[in-house]
CSV table of C-alpha atoms in Angstrom, one decimal:
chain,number,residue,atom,x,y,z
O,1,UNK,CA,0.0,0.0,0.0
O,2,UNK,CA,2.8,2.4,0.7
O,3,UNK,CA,4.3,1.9,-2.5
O,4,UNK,CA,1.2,2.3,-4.2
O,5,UNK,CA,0.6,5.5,-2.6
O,6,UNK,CA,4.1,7.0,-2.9
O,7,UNK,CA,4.1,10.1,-5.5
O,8,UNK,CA,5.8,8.4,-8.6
O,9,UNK,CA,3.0,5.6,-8.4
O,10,UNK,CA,0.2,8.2,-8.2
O,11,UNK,CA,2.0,10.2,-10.7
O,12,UNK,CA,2.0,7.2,-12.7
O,13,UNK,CA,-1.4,6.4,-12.7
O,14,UNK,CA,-2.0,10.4,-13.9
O,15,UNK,CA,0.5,9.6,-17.0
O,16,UNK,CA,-2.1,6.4,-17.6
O,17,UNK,CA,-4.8,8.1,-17.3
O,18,UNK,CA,-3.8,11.1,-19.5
O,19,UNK,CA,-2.9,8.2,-21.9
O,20,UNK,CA,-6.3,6.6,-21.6
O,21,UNK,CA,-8.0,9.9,-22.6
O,22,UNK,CA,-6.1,10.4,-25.8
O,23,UNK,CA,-3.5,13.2,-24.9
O,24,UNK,CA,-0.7,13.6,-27.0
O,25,UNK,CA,-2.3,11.8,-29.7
O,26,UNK,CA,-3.9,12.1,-33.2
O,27,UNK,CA,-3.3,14.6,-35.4
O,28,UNK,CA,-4.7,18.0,-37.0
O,29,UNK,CA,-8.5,18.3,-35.7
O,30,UNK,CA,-8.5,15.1,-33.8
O,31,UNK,CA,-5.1,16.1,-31.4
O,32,UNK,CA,-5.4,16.3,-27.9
O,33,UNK,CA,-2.3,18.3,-26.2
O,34,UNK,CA,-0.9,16.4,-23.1
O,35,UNK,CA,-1.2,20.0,-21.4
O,36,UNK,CA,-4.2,22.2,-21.7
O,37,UNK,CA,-4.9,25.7,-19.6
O,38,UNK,CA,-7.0,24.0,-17.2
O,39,UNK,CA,-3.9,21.1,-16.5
O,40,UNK,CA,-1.7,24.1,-16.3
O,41,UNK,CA,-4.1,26.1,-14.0
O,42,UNK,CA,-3.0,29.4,-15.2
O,43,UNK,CA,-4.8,32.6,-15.1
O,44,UNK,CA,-3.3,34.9,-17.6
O,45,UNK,CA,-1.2,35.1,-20.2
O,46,UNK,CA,-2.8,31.9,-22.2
O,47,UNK,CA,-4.5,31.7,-25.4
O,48,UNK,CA,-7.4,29.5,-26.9
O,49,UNK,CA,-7.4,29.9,-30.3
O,50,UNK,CA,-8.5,28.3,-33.3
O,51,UNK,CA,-6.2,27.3,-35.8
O,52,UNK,CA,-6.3,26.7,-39.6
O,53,UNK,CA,-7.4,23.1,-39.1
O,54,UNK,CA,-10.4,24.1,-36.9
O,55,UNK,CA,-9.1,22.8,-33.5
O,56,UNK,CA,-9.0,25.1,-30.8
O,57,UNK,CA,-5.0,25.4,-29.7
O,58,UNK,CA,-3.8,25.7,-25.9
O,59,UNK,CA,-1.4,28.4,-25.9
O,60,UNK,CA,0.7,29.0,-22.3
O,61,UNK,CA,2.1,32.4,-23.2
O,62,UNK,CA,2.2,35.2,-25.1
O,63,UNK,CA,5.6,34.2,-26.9
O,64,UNK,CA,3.7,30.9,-28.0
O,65,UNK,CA,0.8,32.1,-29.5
O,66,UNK,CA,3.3,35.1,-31.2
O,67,UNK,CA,5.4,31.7,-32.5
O,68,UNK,CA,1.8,29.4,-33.2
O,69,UNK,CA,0.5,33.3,-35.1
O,70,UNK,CA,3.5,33.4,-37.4
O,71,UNK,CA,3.4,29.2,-38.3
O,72,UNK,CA,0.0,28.7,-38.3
O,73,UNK,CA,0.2,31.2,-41.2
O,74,UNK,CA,2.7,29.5,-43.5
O,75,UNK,CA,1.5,27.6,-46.4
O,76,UNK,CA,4.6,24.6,-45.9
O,77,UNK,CA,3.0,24.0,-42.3
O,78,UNK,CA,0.5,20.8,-42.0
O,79,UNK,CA,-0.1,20.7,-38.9
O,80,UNK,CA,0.7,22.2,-35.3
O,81,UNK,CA,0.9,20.1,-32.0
O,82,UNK,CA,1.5,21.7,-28.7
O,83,UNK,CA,2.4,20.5,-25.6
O,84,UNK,CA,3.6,17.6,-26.8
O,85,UNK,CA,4.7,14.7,-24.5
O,86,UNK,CA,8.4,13.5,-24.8
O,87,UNK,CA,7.1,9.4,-23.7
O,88,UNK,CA,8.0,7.1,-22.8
O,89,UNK,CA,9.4,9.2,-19.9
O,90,UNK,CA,12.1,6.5,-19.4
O,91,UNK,CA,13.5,7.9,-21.9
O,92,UNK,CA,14.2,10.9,-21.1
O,93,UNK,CA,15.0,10.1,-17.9
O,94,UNK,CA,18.0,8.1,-20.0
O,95,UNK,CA,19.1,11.0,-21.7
O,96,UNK,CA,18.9,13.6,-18.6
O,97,UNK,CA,21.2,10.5,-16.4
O,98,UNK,CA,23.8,10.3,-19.7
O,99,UNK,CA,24.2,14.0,-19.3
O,100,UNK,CA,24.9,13.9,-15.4
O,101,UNK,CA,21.7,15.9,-14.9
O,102,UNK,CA,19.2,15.8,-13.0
O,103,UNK,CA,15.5,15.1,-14.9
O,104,UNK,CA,13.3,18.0,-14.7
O,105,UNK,CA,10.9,17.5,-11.5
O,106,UNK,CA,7.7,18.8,-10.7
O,107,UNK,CA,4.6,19.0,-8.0
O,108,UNK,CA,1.5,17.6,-9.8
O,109,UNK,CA,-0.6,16.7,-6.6
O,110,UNK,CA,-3.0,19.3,-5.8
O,111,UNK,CA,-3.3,18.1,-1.8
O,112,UNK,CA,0.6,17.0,-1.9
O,113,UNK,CA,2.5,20.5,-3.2
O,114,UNK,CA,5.8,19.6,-2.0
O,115,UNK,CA,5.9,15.8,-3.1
O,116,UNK,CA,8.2,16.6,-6.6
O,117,UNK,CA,8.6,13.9,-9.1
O,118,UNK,CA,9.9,13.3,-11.9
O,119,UNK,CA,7.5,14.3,-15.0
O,120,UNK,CA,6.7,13.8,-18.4
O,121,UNK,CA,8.5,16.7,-20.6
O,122,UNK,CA,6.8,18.2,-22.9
O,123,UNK,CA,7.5,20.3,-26.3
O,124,UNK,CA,6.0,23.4,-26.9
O,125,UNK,CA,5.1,23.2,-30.6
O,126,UNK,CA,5.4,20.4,-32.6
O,127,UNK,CA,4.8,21.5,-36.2
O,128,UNK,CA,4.3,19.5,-39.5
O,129,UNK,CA,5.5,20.5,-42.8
O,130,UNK,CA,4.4,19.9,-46.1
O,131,UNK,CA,6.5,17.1,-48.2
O,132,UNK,CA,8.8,19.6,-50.4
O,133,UNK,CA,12.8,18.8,-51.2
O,134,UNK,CA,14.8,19.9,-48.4
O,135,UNK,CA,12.3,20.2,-45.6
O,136,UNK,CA,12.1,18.1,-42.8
O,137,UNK,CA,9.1,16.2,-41.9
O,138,UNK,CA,8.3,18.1,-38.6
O,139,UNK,CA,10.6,20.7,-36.3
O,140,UNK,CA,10.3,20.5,-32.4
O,141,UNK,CA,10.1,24.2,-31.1
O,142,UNK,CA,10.7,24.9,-27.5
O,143,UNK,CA,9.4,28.7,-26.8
O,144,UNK,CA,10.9,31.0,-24.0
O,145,UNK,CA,11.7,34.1,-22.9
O,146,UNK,CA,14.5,35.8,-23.5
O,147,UNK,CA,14.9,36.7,-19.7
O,148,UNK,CA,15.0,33.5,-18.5
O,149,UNK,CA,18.9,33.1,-20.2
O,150,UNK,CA,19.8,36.1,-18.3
O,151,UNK,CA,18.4,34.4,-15.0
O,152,UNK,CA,20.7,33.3,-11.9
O,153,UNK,CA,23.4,31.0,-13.5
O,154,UNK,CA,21.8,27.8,-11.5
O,155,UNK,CA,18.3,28.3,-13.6
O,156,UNK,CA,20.0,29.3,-17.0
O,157,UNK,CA,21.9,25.8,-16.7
O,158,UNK,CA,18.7,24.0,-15.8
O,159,UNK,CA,16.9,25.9,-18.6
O,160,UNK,CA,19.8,24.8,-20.9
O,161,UNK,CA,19.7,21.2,-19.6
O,162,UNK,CA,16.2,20.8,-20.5
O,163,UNK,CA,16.6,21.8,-23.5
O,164,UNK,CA,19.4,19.5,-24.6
O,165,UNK,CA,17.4,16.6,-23.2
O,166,UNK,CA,14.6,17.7,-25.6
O,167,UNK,CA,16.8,18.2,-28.4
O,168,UNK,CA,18.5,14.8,-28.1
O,169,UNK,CA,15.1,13.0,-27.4
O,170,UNK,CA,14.4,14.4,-31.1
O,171,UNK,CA,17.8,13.7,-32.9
O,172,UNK,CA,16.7,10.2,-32.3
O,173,UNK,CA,13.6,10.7,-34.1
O,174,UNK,CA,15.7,12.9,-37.1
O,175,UNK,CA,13.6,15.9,-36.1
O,176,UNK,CA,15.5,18.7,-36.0
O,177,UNK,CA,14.8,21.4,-32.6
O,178,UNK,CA,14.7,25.0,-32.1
O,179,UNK,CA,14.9,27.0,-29.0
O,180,UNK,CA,13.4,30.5,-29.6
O,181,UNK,CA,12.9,33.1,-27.5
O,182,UNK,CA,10.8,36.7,-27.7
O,183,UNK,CA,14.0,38.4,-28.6
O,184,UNK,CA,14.2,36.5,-32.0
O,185,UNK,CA,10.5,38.1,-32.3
O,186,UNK,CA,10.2,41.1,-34.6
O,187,UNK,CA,8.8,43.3,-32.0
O,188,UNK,CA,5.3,44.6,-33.4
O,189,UNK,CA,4.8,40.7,-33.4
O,190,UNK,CA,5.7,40.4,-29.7
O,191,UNK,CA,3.1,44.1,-29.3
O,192,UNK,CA,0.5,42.3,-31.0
O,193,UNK,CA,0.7,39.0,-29.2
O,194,UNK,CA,0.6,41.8,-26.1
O,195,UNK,CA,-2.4,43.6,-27.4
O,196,UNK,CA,-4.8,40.7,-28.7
O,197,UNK,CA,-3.9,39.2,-24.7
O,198,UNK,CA,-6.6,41.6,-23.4
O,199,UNK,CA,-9.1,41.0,-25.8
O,200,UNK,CA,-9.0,36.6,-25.1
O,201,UNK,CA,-12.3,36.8,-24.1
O,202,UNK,CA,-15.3,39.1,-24.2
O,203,UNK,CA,-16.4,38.7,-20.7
O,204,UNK,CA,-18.8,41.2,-19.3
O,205,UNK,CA,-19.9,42.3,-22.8
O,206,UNK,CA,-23.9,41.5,-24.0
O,207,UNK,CA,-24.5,40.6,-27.2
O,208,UNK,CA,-27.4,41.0,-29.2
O,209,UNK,CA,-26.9,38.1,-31.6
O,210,UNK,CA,-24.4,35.3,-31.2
O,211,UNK,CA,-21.0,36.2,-31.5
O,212,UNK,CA,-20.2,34.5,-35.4
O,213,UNK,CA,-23.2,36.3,-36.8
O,214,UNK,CA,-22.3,39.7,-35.1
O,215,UNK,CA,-18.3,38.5,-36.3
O,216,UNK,CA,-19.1,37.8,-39.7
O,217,UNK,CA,-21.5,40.8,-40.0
O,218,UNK,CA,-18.8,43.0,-39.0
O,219,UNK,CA,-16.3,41.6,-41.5
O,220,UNK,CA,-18.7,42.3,-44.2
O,221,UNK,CA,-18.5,46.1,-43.4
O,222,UNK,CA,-14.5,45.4,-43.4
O,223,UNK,CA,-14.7,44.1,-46.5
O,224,UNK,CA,-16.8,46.6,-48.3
O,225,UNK,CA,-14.6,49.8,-46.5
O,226,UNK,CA,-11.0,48.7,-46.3
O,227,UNK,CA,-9.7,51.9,-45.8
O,228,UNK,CA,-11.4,53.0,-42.9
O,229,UNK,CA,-9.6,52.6,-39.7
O,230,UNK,CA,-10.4,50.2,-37.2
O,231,UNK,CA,-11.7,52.5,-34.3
O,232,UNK,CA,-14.4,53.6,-37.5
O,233,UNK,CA,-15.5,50.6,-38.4
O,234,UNK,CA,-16.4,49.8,-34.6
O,235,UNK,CA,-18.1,52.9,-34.0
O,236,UNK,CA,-20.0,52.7,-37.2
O,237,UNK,CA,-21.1,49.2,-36.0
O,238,UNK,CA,-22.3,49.3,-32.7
O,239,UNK,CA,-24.6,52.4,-33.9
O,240,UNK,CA,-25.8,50.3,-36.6
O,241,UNK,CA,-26.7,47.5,-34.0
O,242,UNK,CA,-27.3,49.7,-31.1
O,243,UNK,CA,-24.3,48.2,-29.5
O,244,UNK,CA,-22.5,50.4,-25.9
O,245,UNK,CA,-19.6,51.9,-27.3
O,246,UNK,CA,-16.1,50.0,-28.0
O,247,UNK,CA,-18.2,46.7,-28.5
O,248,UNK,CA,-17.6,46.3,-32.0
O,249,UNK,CA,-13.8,46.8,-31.9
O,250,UNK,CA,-13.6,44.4,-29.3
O,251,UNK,CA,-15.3,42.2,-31.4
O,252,UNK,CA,-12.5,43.0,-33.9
O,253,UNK,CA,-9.7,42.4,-31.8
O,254,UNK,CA,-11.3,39.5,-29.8
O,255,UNK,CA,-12.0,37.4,-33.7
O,256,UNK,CA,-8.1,37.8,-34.2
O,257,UNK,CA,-6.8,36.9,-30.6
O,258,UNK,CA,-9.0,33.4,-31.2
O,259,UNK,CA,-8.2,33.3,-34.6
O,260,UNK,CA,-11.5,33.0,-36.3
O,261,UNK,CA,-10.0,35.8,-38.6
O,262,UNK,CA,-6.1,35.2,-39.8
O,263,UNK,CA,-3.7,38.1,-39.6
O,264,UNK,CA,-0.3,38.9,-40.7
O,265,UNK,CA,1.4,38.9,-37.4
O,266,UNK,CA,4.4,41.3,-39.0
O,267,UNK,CA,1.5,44.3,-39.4
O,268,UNK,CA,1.4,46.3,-36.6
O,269,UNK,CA,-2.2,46.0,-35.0
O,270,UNK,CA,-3.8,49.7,-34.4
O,271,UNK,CA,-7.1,50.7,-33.8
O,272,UNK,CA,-5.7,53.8,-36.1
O,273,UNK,CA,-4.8,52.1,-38.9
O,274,UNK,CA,-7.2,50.1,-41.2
O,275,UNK,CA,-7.3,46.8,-40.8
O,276,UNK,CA,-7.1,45.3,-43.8
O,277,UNK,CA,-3.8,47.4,-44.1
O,278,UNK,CA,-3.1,45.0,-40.9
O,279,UNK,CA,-4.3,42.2,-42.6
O,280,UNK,CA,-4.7,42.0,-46.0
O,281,UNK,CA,-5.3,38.7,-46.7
O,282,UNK,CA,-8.2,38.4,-43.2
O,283,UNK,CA,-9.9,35.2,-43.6
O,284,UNK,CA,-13.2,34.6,-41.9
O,285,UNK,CA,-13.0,30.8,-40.1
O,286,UNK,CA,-15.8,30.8,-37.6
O,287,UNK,CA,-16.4,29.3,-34.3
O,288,UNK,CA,-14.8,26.0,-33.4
């Protein structure tokens, strides 16, 4: 009974269970991330939204979705699959002992914070790419922020640790990995990311209609008046629909933080600025 109740057995039977329920398998719509923002239990800074394939992504940071805006946009990239487990986790428990390190611990007990085990890793984004000559089949991306390599020397070696387990984990699956960090971020990508934060969800607002009618209805006026700023169009709507003011641009910012329109992440987003000069090539998708 002891050993069945001692933290790497009931972590153990979590692992299974996450197993049993599908996570970190299938593909496209039918992928299930190992970690989602409930697993995470995180209360800011993470994103829901809906990528080209129509599943809705889990997102733990601002830097991710920034990385997930600017692949998800690429015509070579398939597919997209984050928080992806590195199993079995006796293998990386391999690598981290070859390297004379220790294997990244963690408390995942909710009544037992201070009972750290060892835990399945995980990969931020894996992403798929189209079969063309000279392109890998997939590339394991690791997200971070830049800060965290100017951290305390003890936490800038475990951060670099980690990584190397993750990069050797997928050398022996000929996949090649990238560590990328905020700083590699253009920054009106890193401001976007920062802006559309705010507008994740549209809590507190009433709507007259449900949210894709009032979201496509809105695009329409877009798409008919390019030119006219942001800020206009909203206005203009919620007179037309008798909406409080600033509903209709957070309607406009809220359908590009979820994704249900595209956007080039390299525009800079501004309520000034038209939005198709923002986006030129906006895409309506729809809820998910």
């Amino acid at each position: 009974m002891a050993d069945r109740d001692s933290p790497e057995a009931r972590y153990a039977r979590i692992v299974a269970d996450r197993l049993r329920e599908g996570r970190g398998k299938g593909t496209g719509a039918d992928y299930r991330p190992w970690l989602t923002v409930r697993t995470k239990r995180l209360n800011s800074n993470t994103w829901r939204p809906c990528g080209k394939n129509g599943r809705t992504y889990h997102l733990l940071s601002n830097i991710e979705f920034a990385v997930f805006s600017i692949l998800d946009r690429q015509d070579v990239t398939t597919d997209i699959r984050e928080q992806f487990p590195l199993l079995p986790l006796s293998e990386t428990q391999r690598i981290a002992a070859e390297m004379g390190r220790a294997h990244p611990r963690a408390c995942p007990f909710r009544d037992k914070g201070d009972a750290k085990v060892d835990i399945v890793m995980t990969t931020d984004l894996l992403v798929d790419l189209a079969d063309r000559p000279g392109l890998p089949a997939n590339v394991a991306v690791s997200v971070k922020p830049a800060a965290d390599l100017e951290d305390t020397p003890t936490k800038v070696r475990n951060l670099l640790a980690k990584a190397e387990i993750e990069r050797r984990y997928w050398a022996a699956r000929d996949t090649p990995f990238l560590l990328i960090t905020d700083a590699d971020l253009p920054d009106v990508v890193r401001e976007n990311a920062d802006l559309l934060q705010r507008y994740m969800d549209l809590k507190g607002i009433e709507l007259p209609a449900s949210l894709d009618q009032l979201a496509e209805h809105l695009l329409d006026r877009i798409i008919a008046a390019p030119g006219l700023p942001v800020r206009d169009h909203g206005t203009a709507f919620d007179k037309a629909m008798g909406l409080p003011r600033g509903t209709g641009t957070n309607i406009i910012w809220h359908s590009l933080a979820t994704s249900r329109w595209t956007a080039d992440p390299a525009e800079r987003l501004d309520a000034a600025r038209p939005l198709f000069a923002a986006a030129p090539n906006a895409v309506f998708r729809g809820d998910d």
